[in-house]
């Protein structure tokens, strides 16, 4: 059932301060750049805070093979309770605890994001997440060896982390139209890979000092990012033109072009939030949610286990150190940056989100097979195949969680009178996060018998992701061919333009 949002918001204090210093307001385009930059920083911080656990796994659970203990300062004897033969299983349980709470919290966070102040909600999530990621690292300094301590810290951190994605996608969707949404969000979605790279490099750089620092440094970055959001992020265009003594909201200081554009955006006071069931009924939501279940399973398995895999795989006849494995794994995310941009650009050009996502998933199967078979021959070949694999794995993941979610959250079936961006994003990414929880958990068990089984699981998951999009792919192909089909492309192709007035910038 739709609920009317009565949340009264204020202009962010940092923007008020800059207005007073400058003596005039900014152009709407400047605010858009600010929104892109701040949400980019915010979600990069989220991902940076998720990387440490992947980096320190080889320290918490050293490999029993003496050939691999070439870095005694980092490896040591492990860290109870993860140093025993069941260490990989416990590390897998830590991963699934975080991601299970993350996925469950996503459904609630998405609906709250559509009813509460997005800026304050996002700030709370970032600071709370940073605190509990930091407490996990403090276990090193407090010499905590209780499995339950680390499990609970990850669970609470997962709940706070659930606030991030629905909020940032909703904010960007509020500020940008659909015409170049795939490309804009493809570039913007590089924050995922930038965050992963930053988290990997930060965690690896302080690993020699003690593995606890690998958590505390990204946690401090997360809290700092939360403060930036609080002081400078406007959630809606009208939030930066709120006049407390003049209702309705004014557009003072805005150019005629900006004022006309703002006129096409419904005021926050009249927006309504939709329920989870209503959001699920939007054509395409369930299909893309199930697709993301498998796509994210693959992406997050690499996120959490690639450094561990690299440190235990002979590459060119040699094993790399734990620190080198952490730095090397960042190249997977370099490929992911290009993958997100390329997928967004192609989907914009073709006006076909499903065809693009499915094609990338099928290509990911081949790239993972080649990486497993030939990645150990030389370091150069390993790097090249890792970058290509990252491109095809992260491309559809980025496309679905950004442009597709924003398209569906502003679908024409909502008739422009509902707030569904955060709710739809939460449903799609929450379902995907269930897969993200299952993948690393299964990897913890399967890897004990060898990595071939892990890669088979990943390739089957990528195939399932592509297969789930078959109906939408057929619809898009038939639309391109001009054929009459029993289900409308407008209803099933979220990449199709919605029935709404075009903004000046889009005309």
CSV table of C-alpha atoms in Angstrom, one decimal:
chain,number,residue,atom,x,y,z
A,1,UNK,CA,0.0,0.0,0.0
A,2,UNK,CA,1.3,3.4,-0.9
A,3,UNK,CA,2.3,5.7,1.9
A,4,UNK,CA,2.8,9.4,1.6
A,5,UNK,CA,6.1,10.7,2.6
A,6,UNK,CA,5.8,13.6,5.1
A,7,UNK,CA,9.6,13.9,5.7
A,8,UNK,CA,10.6,17.6,6.0
A,9,UNK,CA,14.2,18.0,4.8
A,10,UNK,CA,16.7,20.9,5.0
A,11,UNK,CA,19.3,22.1,2.6
A,12,UNK,CA,22.6,20.3,3.6
A,13,UNK,CA,24.6,22.6,5.9
A,14,UNK,CA,27.7,22.6,3.8
A,15,UNK,CA,25.8,23.9,0.8
A,16,UNK,CA,24.3,26.7,3.0
A,17,UNK,CA,27.8,27.7,4.1
A,18,UNK,CA,29.1,27.8,0.5
A,19,UNK,CA,26.1,29.8,-0.6
A,20,UNK,CA,26.8,32.4,2.1
A,21,UNK,CA,30.5,32.6,1.2
A,22,UNK,CA,29.8,32.8,-2.6
A,23,UNK,CA,26.8,35.1,-2.2
A,24,UNK,CA,24.9,33.3,-4.9
A,25,UNK,CA,23.6,29.9,-5.9
A,26,UNK,CA,25.1,27.3,-8.3
A,27,UNK,CA,23.7,26.2,-11.6
A,28,UNK,CA,21.7,23.0,-11.7
A,29,UNK,CA,24.4,21.3,-13.7
A,30,UNK,CA,26.9,22.1,-11.0
A,31,UNK,CA,24.7,20.4,-8.4
A,32,UNK,CA,24.5,17.4,-10.6
A,33,UNK,CA,28.2,17.1,-10.8
A,34,UNK,CA,28.3,17.4,-7.0
A,35,UNK,CA,25.8,14.6,-6.6
A,36,UNK,CA,27.7,12.3,-8.9
A,37,UNK,CA,31.0,13.0,-7.1
A,38,UNK,CA,29.6,12.6,-3.5
A,39,UNK,CA,27.6,9.5,-4.2
A,40,UNK,CA,30.7,8.1,-6.1
A,41,UNK,CA,32.9,8.8,-3.0
A,42,UNK,CA,30.2,7.4,-0.7
A,43,UNK,CA,29.8,4.0,-2.4
A,44,UNK,CA,33.6,3.7,-3.0
A,45,UNK,CA,33.9,3.9,0.8
A,46,UNK,CA,31.3,1.2,1.2
A,47,UNK,CA,33.2,-1.2,-1.1
A,48,UNK,CA,36.6,-0.2,0.4
A,49,UNK,CA,35.4,-1.3,3.8
A,50,UNK,CA,34.4,-4.8,2.4
A,51,UNK,CA,37.8,-5.7,1.0
A,52,UNK,CA,39.9,-6.2,4.2
A,53,UNK,CA,38.4,-9.6,5.0
A,54,UNK,CA,39.5,-10.9,1.6
A,55,UNK,CA,43.0,-9.5,2.1
A,56,UNK,CA,43.6,-10.9,5.6
A,57,UNK,CA,42.2,-14.4,5.0
A,58,UNK,CA,45.6,-15.8,4.2
A,59,UNK,CA,46.9,-14.3,7.5
A,60,UNK,CA,44.0,-15.6,9.6
A,61,UNK,CA,44.3,-19.0,8.0
A,62,UNK,CA,47.8,-19.8,6.7
A,63,UNK,CA,48.2,-22.5,4.1
A,64,UNK,CA,49.7,-25.7,5.6
A,65,UNK,CA,52.1,-26.1,2.6
A,66,UNK,CA,55.6,-25.0,3.8
A,67,UNK,CA,56.3,-23.7,0.2
A,68,UNK,CA,53.7,-21.0,0.7
A,69,UNK,CA,54.9,-19.7,4.1
A,70,UNK,CA,57.6,-17.6,2.4
A,71,UNK,CA,56.4,-14.5,4.2
A,72,UNK,CA,56.6,-15.4,7.9
A,73,UNK,CA,56.2,-11.8,9.1
A,74,UNK,CA,52.7,-11.8,7.5
A,75,UNK,CA,51.7,-15.4,7.7
A,76,UNK,CA,52.8,-16.4,11.3
A,77,UNK,CA,50.7,-19.1,12.9
A,78,UNK,CA,47.4,-17.8,11.9
A,79,UNK,CA,44.7,-16.3,14.2
A,80,UNK,CA,42.4,-18.4,16.3
A,81,UNK,CA,39.6,-19.4,15.7
A,82,UNK,CA,40.5,-19.4,12.0
A,83,UNK,CA,43.9,-21.1,12.0
A,84,UNK,CA,42.7,-24.7,12.2
A,85,UNK,CA,41.8,-27.2,9.4
A,86,UNK,CA,38.2,-25.8,9.3
A,87,UNK,CA,39.5,-22.2,8.9
A,88,UNK,CA,38.2,-21.8,5.3
A,89,UNK,CA,34.8,-23.0,6.4
A,90,UNK,CA,34.7,-20.5,9.3
A,91,UNK,CA,35.9,-17.7,7.0
A,92,UNK,CA,33.1,-18.7,4.6
A,93,UNK,CA,30.6,-18.4,7.4
A,94,UNK,CA,31.9,-15.0,8.3
A,95,UNK,CA,31.3,-13.9,4.7
A,96,UNK,CA,27.8,-15.3,4.6
A,97,UNK,CA,26.9,-13.8,7.9
A,98,UNK,CA,27.8,-10.3,6.6
A,99,UNK,CA,26.1,-10.8,3.2
A,100,UNK,CA,22.9,-12.5,4.7
A,101,UNK,CA,22.3,-9.5,7.0
A,102,UNK,CA,23.2,-7.2,4.1
A,103,UNK,CA,20.7,-8.8,1.8
A,104,UNK,CA,17.9,-9.0,4.4
A,105,UNK,CA,18.6,-5.4,5.5
A,106,UNK,CA,18.4,-4.3,1.9
A,107,UNK,CA,14.7,-4.9,1.6
A,108,UNK,CA,14.0,-2.8,4.7
A,109,UNK,CA,16.5,-0.1,3.9
A,110,UNK,CA,15.1,0.4,0.4
A,111,UNK,CA,11.6,1.1,1.7
A,112,UNK,CA,13.0,3.3,4.4
A,113,UNK,CA,15.1,5.2,1.8
A,114,UNK,CA,11.9,6.1,-0.1
A,115,UNK,CA,10.2,7.4,3.1
A,116,UNK,CA,13.0,9.0,5.1
A,117,UNK,CA,15.5,11.7,4.4
A,118,UNK,CA,18.0,9.9,2.1
A,119,UNK,CA,20.9,12.1,3.2
A,120,UNK,CA,20.5,11.4,6.9
A,121,UNK,CA,19.7,7.8,6.3
A,122,UNK,CA,22.9,7.3,4.2
A,123,UNK,CA,25.0,9.2,6.7
A,124,UNK,CA,23.8,6.9,9.5
A,125,UNK,CA,24.5,3.8,7.5
A,126,UNK,CA,28.1,4.9,6.6
A,127,UNK,CA,29.1,6.0,10.1
A,128,UNK,CA,27.5,2.9,11.7
A,129,UNK,CA,29.2,0.6,9.2
A,130,UNK,CA,32.5,2.3,9.7
A,131,UNK,CA,32.3,1.8,13.5
A,132,UNK,CA,31.6,-1.9,13.3
A,133,UNK,CA,34.2,-2.6,10.6
A,134,UNK,CA,36.7,-0.9,12.9
A,135,UNK,CA,35.5,-2.9,15.9
A,136,UNK,CA,36.2,-6.1,13.9
A,137,UNK,CA,39.8,-4.9,13.4
A,138,UNK,CA,40.1,-4.0,17.1
A,139,UNK,CA,39.8,-7.8,17.7
A,140,UNK,CA,43.5,-7.9,16.8
A,141,UNK,CA,44.5,-5.4,19.4
A,142,UNK,CA,42.2,-6.8,22.1
A,143,UNK,CA,43.5,-10.3,21.2
A,144,UNK,CA,39.9,-11.6,20.8
A,145,UNK,CA,39.7,-15.2,19.7
A,146,UNK,CA,36.0,-15.8,19.9
A,147,UNK,CA,34.4,-16.8,16.6
A,148,UNK,CA,31.1,-15.3,17.8
A,149,UNK,CA,32.7,-11.8,18.2
A,150,UNK,CA,33.8,-11.7,14.6
A,151,UNK,CA,30.5,-13.2,13.4
A,152,UNK,CA,28.4,-10.6,15.2
A,153,UNK,CA,30.5,-7.7,14.2
A,154,UNK,CA,30.1,-8.7,10.5
A,155,UNK,CA,26.4,-9.2,10.9
A,156,UNK,CA,25.9,-5.7,12.4
A,157,UNK,CA,28.2,-4.2,9.8
A,158,UNK,CA,26.1,-6.0,7.1
A,159,UNK,CA,22.9,-4.4,8.3
A,160,UNK,CA,24.4,-0.9,8.2
A,161,UNK,CA,26.0,-1.5,4.8
A,162,UNK,CA,22.5,-2.3,3.4
A,163,UNK,CA,21.7,1.4,3.5
A,164,UNK,CA,24.2,2.3,0.9
A,165,UNK,CA,23.1,1.0,-2.5
A,166,UNK,CA,19.4,1.9,-2.5
A,167,UNK,CA,20.2,5.4,-1.3
A,168,UNK,CA,22.9,6.3,-3.8
A,169,UNK,CA,21.0,4.9,-6.8
A,170,UNK,CA,17.8,6.7,-5.7
A,171,UNK,CA,19.7,10.0,-5.4
A,172,UNK,CA,21.4,9.7,-8.8
A,173,UNK,CA,18.1,8.6,-10.4
A,174,UNK,CA,16.4,11.7,-8.9
A,175,UNK,CA,18.9,14.0,-10.6
A,176,UNK,CA,19.3,12.4,-14.0
A,177,UNK,CA,16.9,11.5,-16.9
A,178,UNK,CA,17.0,8.3,-18.9
A,179,UNK,CA,18.5,9.3,-22.2
A,180,UNK,CA,22.1,8.7,-21.3
A,181,UNK,CA,21.5,6.9,-18.0
A,182,UNK,CA,23.3,3.7,-19.0
A,183,UNK,CA,26.5,5.6,-19.9
A,184,UNK,CA,26.3,8.0,-17.0
A,185,UNK,CA,25.7,5.3,-14.5
A,186,UNK,CA,28.2,3.0,-16.1
A,187,UNK,CA,30.9,5.6,-15.5
A,188,UNK,CA,29.5,6.4,-12.1
A,189,UNK,CA,29.4,2.8,-11.2
A,190,UNK,CA,33.2,2.7,-11.4
A,191,UNK,CA,33.0,3.6,-7.7
A,192,UNK,CA,32.5,-0.2,-7.0
A,193,UNK,CA,35.8,-1.1,-8.6
A,194,UNK,CA,37.6,2.1,-7.3
A,195,UNK,CA,36.4,1.2,-3.8
A,196,UNK,CA,37.6,-2.4,-4.2
A,197,UNK,CA,41.0,-1.2,-5.5
A,198,UNK,CA,41.3,1.4,-2.8
A,199,UNK,CA,40.3,-1.1,-0.1
A,200,UNK,CA,42.7,-3.7,-1.4
A,201,UNK,CA,45.7,-1.3,-1.6
A,202,UNK,CA,44.9,0.2,1.8
A,203,UNK,CA,44.4,-3.1,3.6
A,204,UNK,CA,47.6,-4.6,2.0
A,205,UNK,CA,49.7,-1.5,2.7
A,206,UNK,CA,49.2,-1.8,6.5
A,207,UNK,CA,49.1,-5.5,6.8
A,208,UNK,CA,52.7,-5.7,8.0
A,209,UNK,CA,51.9,-3.5,11.0
A,210,UNK,CA,49.1,-5.9,12.0
A,211,UNK,CA,46.0,-7.2,10.3
A,212,UNK,CA,43.7,-5.1,12.6
A,213,UNK,CA,44.9,-2.0,10.8
A,214,UNK,CA,43.6,-3.4,7.5
A,215,UNK,CA,40.1,-2.9,8.9
A,216,UNK,CA,40.6,0.3,10.9
A,217,UNK,CA,42.0,2.4,8.1
A,218,UNK,CA,39.1,1.7,5.6
A,219,UNK,CA,36.7,2.1,8.6
A,220,UNK,CA,38.1,5.6,9.2
A,221,UNK,CA,37.7,6.4,5.5
A,222,UNK,CA,34.1,5.2,5.7
A,223,UNK,CA,33.2,7.6,8.7
A,224,UNK,CA,34.9,10.5,6.9
A,225,UNK,CA,32.8,9.7,3.8
A,226,UNK,CA,29.6,9.7,5.9
A,227,UNK,CA,30.5,13.3,7.1
A,228,UNK,CA,30.9,14.4,3.5
A,229,UNK,CA,27.4,13.0,2.7
A,230,UNK,CA,25.9,14.8,5.7
A,231,UNK,CA,27.3,18.2,4.9
A,232,UNK,CA,27.1,18.3,1.1
A,233,UNK,CA,24.7,15.8,-0.5
A,234,UNK,CA,21.2,17.0,-1.7
A,235,UNK,CA,18.9,14.0,-2.2
A,236,UNK,CA,16.5,15.8,-4.5
A,237,UNK,CA,16.8,18.9,-6.8
A,238,UNK,CA,14.3,20.7,-4.7
A,239,UNK,CA,16.3,20.1,-1.5
A,240,UNK,CA,18.8,22.8,-2.5
A,241,UNK,CA,16.1,25.4,-3.1
A,242,UNK,CA,14.1,24.9,0.1
A,243,UNK,CA,12.8,28.2,1.5
A,244,UNK,CA,11.6,27.9,5.1
A,245,UNK,CA,9.5,31.0,5.0
A,246,UNK,CA,8.1,30.7,1.4
A,247,UNK,CA,6.0,27.7,0.5
A,248,UNK,CA,5.9,26.1,-2.0
A,249,UNK,CA,9.6,25.7,-2.6
A,250,UNK,CA,11.3,28.4,-4.6
A,251,UNK,CA,13.8,28.2,-7.5
A,252,UNK,CA,15.6,31.5,-6.6
A,253,UNK,CA,19.0,31.8,-8.1
A,254,UNK,CA,18.4,29.1,-10.7
A,255,UNK,CA,18.7,29.8,-14.4
A,256,UNK,CA,15.6,29.8,-16.6
A,257,UNK,CA,16.8,26.4,-18.1
A,258,UNK,CA,17.3,25.0,-14.6
A,259,UNK,CA,13.9,26.3,-13.4
A,260,UNK,CA,12.1,24.7,-16.3
A,261,UNK,CA,13.8,21.5,-15.6
A,262,UNK,CA,13.0,21.6,-11.9
A,263,UNK,CA,9.3,22.2,-12.9
A,264,UNK,CA,9.2,18.8,-14.4
A,265,UNK,CA,10.4,17.2,-11.1
A,266,UNK,CA,7.6,16.6,-8.6
A,267,UNK,CA,8.2,18.1,-5.2
A,268,UNK,CA,9.3,15.8,-2.4
A,269,UNK,CA,6.3,16.7,-0.3
A,270,UNK,CA,3.9,15.2,-2.9
A,271,UNK,CA,5.9,12.1,-3.5
A,272,UNK,CA,4.6,8.7,-2.4
A,273,UNK,CA,6.5,5.6,-1.5
A,274,UNK,CA,5.4,2.2,-2.8
A,275,UNK,CA,5.3,-1.0,-1.0
A,276,UNK,CA,7.6,-4.0,-1.7
A,277,UNK,CA,4.8,-6.0,-3.3
A,278,UNK,CA,3.8,-3.1,-5.6
A,279,UNK,CA,7.4,-2.6,-6.6
A,280,UNK,CA,7.7,-6.4,-7.4
A,281,UNK,CA,4.7,-6.0,-9.8
A,282,UNK,CA,6.7,-3.5,-12.0
A,283,UNK,CA,7.4,-5.4,-15.2
A,284,UNK,CA,11.0,-6.7,-15.3
A,285,UNK,CA,11.8,-6.3,-11.6
A,286,UNK,CA,11.6,-10.0,-10.7
A,287,UNK,CA,13.4,-11.1,-13.8
A,288,UNK,CA,16.4,-8.8,-13.3
A,289,UNK,CA,16.4,-9.6,-9.5
A,290,UNK,CA,16.8,-13.3,-10.2
A,291,UNK,CA,19.5,-12.6,-12.8
A,292,UNK,CA,21.4,-10.5,-10.4
A,293,UNK,CA,21.2,-13.3,-7.8
A,294,UNK,CA,23.6,-15.3,-10.0
A,295,UNK,CA,25.6,-12.4,-11.4
A,296,UNK,CA,26.4,-11.1,-8.0
A,297,UNK,CA,27.2,-14.6,-6.7
A,298,UNK,CA,30.0,-14.7,-9.3
A,299,UNK,CA,31.2,-11.1,-8.6
A,300,UNK,CA,31.3,-11.4,-4.9
A,301,UNK,CA,33.0,-14.7,-4.9
A,302,UNK,CA,35.9,-13.0,-6.7
A,303,UNK,CA,35.6,-10.0,-4.4
A,304,UNK,CA,36.1,-12.2,-1.2
A,305,UNK,CA,38.2,-15.0,-2.5
A,306,UNK,CA,40.4,-13.8,-5.3
A,307,UNK,CA,43.4,-12.7,-3.1
A,308,UNK,CA,43.2,-16.0,-1.3
A,309,UNK,CA,43.2,-17.9,-4.6
A,310,UNK,CA,46.1,-15.9,-6.0
A,311,UNK,CA,48.3,-16.6,-2.9
A,312,UNK,CA,47.7,-20.3,-3.2
A,313,UNK,CA,48.0,-20.7,-7.0
A,314,UNK,CA,51.4,-21.3,-8.7
A,315,UNK,CA,51.8,-18.6,-11.4
A,316,UNK,CA,54.7,-19.0,-13.8
A,317,UNK,CA,56.2,-21.5,-11.4
A,318,UNK,CA,56.2,-19.2,-8.4
A,319,UNK,CA,53.8,-18.3,-5.6
A,320,UNK,CA,53.1,-14.7,-4.7
A,321,UNK,CA,53.1,-13.3,-1.2
A,322,UNK,CA,49.9,-12.4,0.6
A,323,UNK,CA,50.6,-8.7,0.2
A,324,UNK,CA,51.3,-9.1,-3.6
A,325,UNK,CA,48.1,-11.2,-4.0
A,326,UNK,CA,46.1,-8.4,-2.4
A,327,UNK,CA,47.6,-5.8,-4.8
A,328,UNK,CA,47.3,-8.1,-7.8
A,329,UNK,CA,43.6,-8.8,-7.2
A,330,UNK,CA,42.9,-5.1,-7.7
A,331,UNK,CA,43.4,-5.6,-11.4
A,332,UNK,CA,40.2,-7.6,-11.5
A,333,UNK,CA,38.4,-4.4,-10.5
A,334,UNK,CA,40.3,-2.4,-13.1
A,335,UNK,CA,38.6,-4.6,-15.7
A,336,UNK,CA,35.4,-4.1,-13.9
A,337,UNK,CA,35.6,-0.3,-14.4
A,338,UNK,CA,35.8,-0.7,-18.1
A,339,UNK,CA,33.1,-3.4,-18.0
A,340,UNK,CA,30.6,-1.1,-16.3
A,341,UNK,CA,31.3,1.8,-18.7
A,342,UNK,CA,31.2,-0.5,-21.8
A,343,UNK,CA,28.0,-2.2,-20.7
A,344,UNK,CA,26.3,1.1,-20.0
A,345,UNK,CA,27.4,2.6,-23.3
A,346,UNK,CA,26.3,-0.4,-25.4
A,347,UNK,CA,23.0,-0.6,-23.7
A,348,UNK,CA,22.3,3.0,-24.4
A,349,UNK,CA,23.3,2.7,-28.0
A,350,UNK,CA,21.2,-0.4,-28.6
A,351,UNK,CA,18.4,0.6,-26.2
A,352,UNK,CA,18.6,-3.0,-25.0
A,353,UNK,CA,19.5,-3.6,-21.4
A,354,UNK,CA,18.7,-7.4,-21.4
A,355,UNK,CA,20.7,-8.2,-24.6
A,356,UNK,CA,23.7,-6.4,-23.3
A,357,UNK,CA,23.6,-8.0,-19.8
A,358,UNK,CA,23.0,-11.5,-21.2
A,359,UNK,CA,25.8,-11.2,-23.8
A,360,UNK,CA,28.3,-10.1,-21.1
A,361,UNK,CA,27.3,-13.0,-18.8
A,362,UNK,CA,27.8,-15.6,-21.6
A,363,UNK,CA,31.2,-14.0,-22.4
A,364,UNK,CA,32.1,-14.2,-18.7
A,365,UNK,CA,31.8,-18.0,-18.9
A,366,UNK,CA,34.5,-18.3,-21.5
A,367,UNK,CA,36.7,-15.7,-19.8
A,368,UNK,CA,36.5,-17.6,-16.4
A,369,UNK,CA,37.3,-20.9,-18.2
A,370,UNK,CA,40.4,-19.4,-19.9
A,371,UNK,CA,41.5,-17.8,-16.6
A,372,UNK,CA,41.4,-21.1,-14.7
A,373,UNK,CA,43.1,-23.1,-17.5
A,374,UNK,CA,45.8,-20.7,-18.6
A,375,UNK,CA,46.1,-18.1,-15.8
A,376,UNK,CA,48.9,-20.1,-14.1
A,377,UNK,CA,51.2,-20.2,-17.1
A,378,UNK,CA,52.7,-16.7,-16.6
A,379,UNK,CA,52.1,-13.6,-14.6
A,380,UNK,CA,51.4,-11.5,-17.8
A,381,UNK,CA,48.8,-13.9,-19.0
A,382,UNK,CA,47.3,-14.1,-15.6
A,383,UNK,CA,46.9,-10.3,-15.4
A,384,UNK,CA,45.5,-10.1,-18.9
A,385,UNK,CA,42.9,-12.8,-18.3
A,386,UNK,CA,42.0,-11.4,-14.9
A,387,UNK,CA,41.3,-8.0,-16.4
A,388,UNK,CA,39.1,-9.5,-19.1
A,389,UNK,CA,37.3,-11.7,-16.6
A,390,UNK,CA,36.6,-8.6,-14.4
A,391,UNK,CA,35.3,-6.7,-17.4
A,392,UNK,CA,32.7,-9.4,-18.3
A,393,UNK,CA,31.8,-10.3,-14.7
A,394,UNK,CA,31.3,-6.8,-13.5
A,395,UNK,CA,29.7,-5.3,-16.6
A,396,UNK,CA,26.2,-6.8,-16.3
A,397,UNK,CA,26.4,-6.6,-12.5
A,398,UNK,CA,27.0,-2.8,-12.8
A,399,UNK,CA,24.4,-2.4,-15.5
A,400,UNK,CA,21.6,-4.2,-13.6
A,401,UNK,CA,22.3,-2.5,-10.2
A,402,UNK,CA,22.4,1.0,-11.7
A,403,UNK,CA,20.7,1.9,-15.0
A,404,UNK,CA,18.2,-1.0,-15.0
A,405,UNK,CA,17.2,-0.4,-11.4
A,406,UNK,CA,16.8,3.3,-12.0
A,407,UNK,CA,14.8,2.6,-15.2
A,408,UNK,CA,12.4,0.3,-13.3
A,409,UNK,CA,12.2,2.6,-10.3
A,410,UNK,CA,10.8,5.4,-12.6
A,411,UNK,CA,8.8,3.0,-14.8
A,412,UNK,CA,5.9,4.5,-16.7
A,413,UNK,CA,3.5,2.1,-14.9
A,414,UNK,CA,4.1,4.2,-11.8
A,415,UNK,CA,2.5,7.2,-13.7
A,416,UNK,CA,5.1,9.5,-12.1
A,417,UNK,CA,3.3,9.8,-8.8
A,418,UNK,CA,5.3,7.3,-6.7
A,419,UNK,CA,8.7,7.1,-5.1
A,420,UNK,CA,10.0,3.6,-6.0
A,421,UNK,CA,13.7,4.1,-6.8
A,422,UNK,CA,15.1,3.0,-3.5
A,423,UNK,CA,12.5,0.2,-3.1
A,424,UNK,CA,13.1,-1.3,-6.6
A,425,UNK,CA,16.8,-1.0,-6.2
A,426,UNK,CA,16.6,-2.8,-2.8
A,427,UNK,CA,14.5,-5.6,-4.3
A,428,UNK,CA,16.9,-6.2,-7.2
A,429,UNK,CA,20.1,-5.7,-5.2
A,430,UNK,CA,18.8,-7.5,-2.1
A,431,UNK,CA,17.9,-10.6,-4.2
A,432,UNK,CA,21.4,-10.3,-5.8
A,433,UNK,CA,23.0,-10.1,-2.3
A,434,UNK,CA,21.4,-13.4,-1.4
A,435,UNK,CA,23.5,-14.9,-4.2
A,436,UNK,CA,26.4,-12.9,-3.1
A,437,UNK,CA,26.1,-14.5,0.3
A,438,UNK,CA,25.8,-18.1,-1.0
A,439,UNK,CA,28.8,-17.9,-3.4
A,440,UNK,CA,31.5,-17.1,-0.9
A,441,UNK,CA,30.0,-19.6,1.6
A,442,UNK,CA,30.0,-22.4,-1.0
A,443,UNK,CA,33.6,-21.4,-2.0
A,444,UNK,CA,34.8,-21.9,1.6
A,445,UNK,CA,33.6,-25.5,1.4
A,446,UNK,CA,34.3,-26.4,-2.2
A,447,UNK,CA,37.8,-24.9,-2.3
A,448,UNK,CA,38.9,-27.5,0.3
A,449,UNK,CA,38.7,-30.1,-2.4
A,450,UNK,CA,40.2,-28.0,-5.2
A,451,UNK,CA,39.5,-24.8,-7.2
A,452,UNK,CA,38.2,-26.5,-10.3
A,453,UNK,CA,34.9,-27.1,-8.5
A,454,UNK,CA,34.7,-23.4,-7.6
A,455,UNK,CA,35.1,-22.3,-11.2
A,456,UNK,CA,32.5,-24.8,-12.4
A,457,UNK,CA,30.1,-23.3,-9.9
A,458,UNK,CA,30.9,-19.8,-11.1
A,459,UNK,CA,30.4,-20.7,-14.8
A,460,UNK,CA,27.1,-22.4,-14.1
A,461,UNK,CA,25.9,-19.4,-12.2
A,462,UNK,CA,26.9,-17.1,-15.1
A,463,UNK,CA,25.0,-19.3,-17.5
A,464,UNK,CA,21.9,-19.2,-15.3
A,465,UNK,CA,22.1,-15.4,-15.1
A,466,UNK,CA,22.1,-15.2,-18.9
A,467,UNK,CA,19.4,-17.8,-19.3
A,468,UNK,CA,17.0,-15.9,-17.0
A,469,UNK,CA,17.1,-13.0,-19.3
A,470,UNK,CA,16.1,-15.0,-22.4
A,471,UNK,CA,12.5,-13.8,-22.5
A,472,UNK,CA,13.5,-10.2,-22.3
A,473,UNK,CA,16.2,-10.8,-24.9
A,474,UNK,CA,13.7,-12.3,-27.3
A,475,UNK,CA,11.4,-9.3,-26.6
A,476,UNK,CA,14.1,-6.8,-27.4
A,477,UNK,CA,15.2,-8.7,-30.5
A,478,UNK,CA,11.7,-8.9,-31.8
A,479,UNK,CA,11.3,-5.2,-31.1
A,480,UNK,CA,14.4,-4.4,-33.2
A,481,UNK,CA,13.0,-6.6,-36.0
A,482,UNK,CA,9.7,-4.9,-35.8
A,483,UNK,CA,7.7,-8.1,-35.1
A,484,UNK,CA,4.5,-8.3,-33.2
A,485,UNK,CA,5.0,-10.0,-29.9
A,486,UNK,CA,2.5,-11.1,-27.2
A,487,UNK,CA,4.2,-9.0,-24.5
A,488,UNK,CA,4.9,-5.3,-25.0
A,489,UNK,CA,8.5,-4.2,-25.1
A,490,UNK,CA,7.5,-1.1,-23.1
A,491,UNK,CA,6.3,-3.4,-20.3
A,492,UNK,CA,9.3,-5.7,-20.3
A,493,UNK,CA,12.1,-3.6,-21.6
A,494,UNK,CA,13.2,-1.3,-18.8
A,495,UNK,CA,15.6,0.4,-21.3
A,496,UNK,CA,12.7,1.7,-23.3
A,497,UNK,CA,11.8,5.4,-22.7
A,498,UNK,CA,9.2,5.9,-20.1
A,499,UNK,CA,6.1,8.0,-20.8
A,500,UNK,CA,7.1,11.3,-19.1
A,501,UNK,CA,7.9,14.8,-20.2
A,502,UNK,CA,11.4,15.3,-21.5
A,503,UNK,CA,13.6,17.7,-19.5
A,504,UNK,CA,15.2,20.6,-21.4
A,505,UNK,CA,18.6,18.9,-21.3
A,506,UNK,CA,17.2,15.8,-22.8
A,507,UNK,CA,15.4,17.4,-25.7
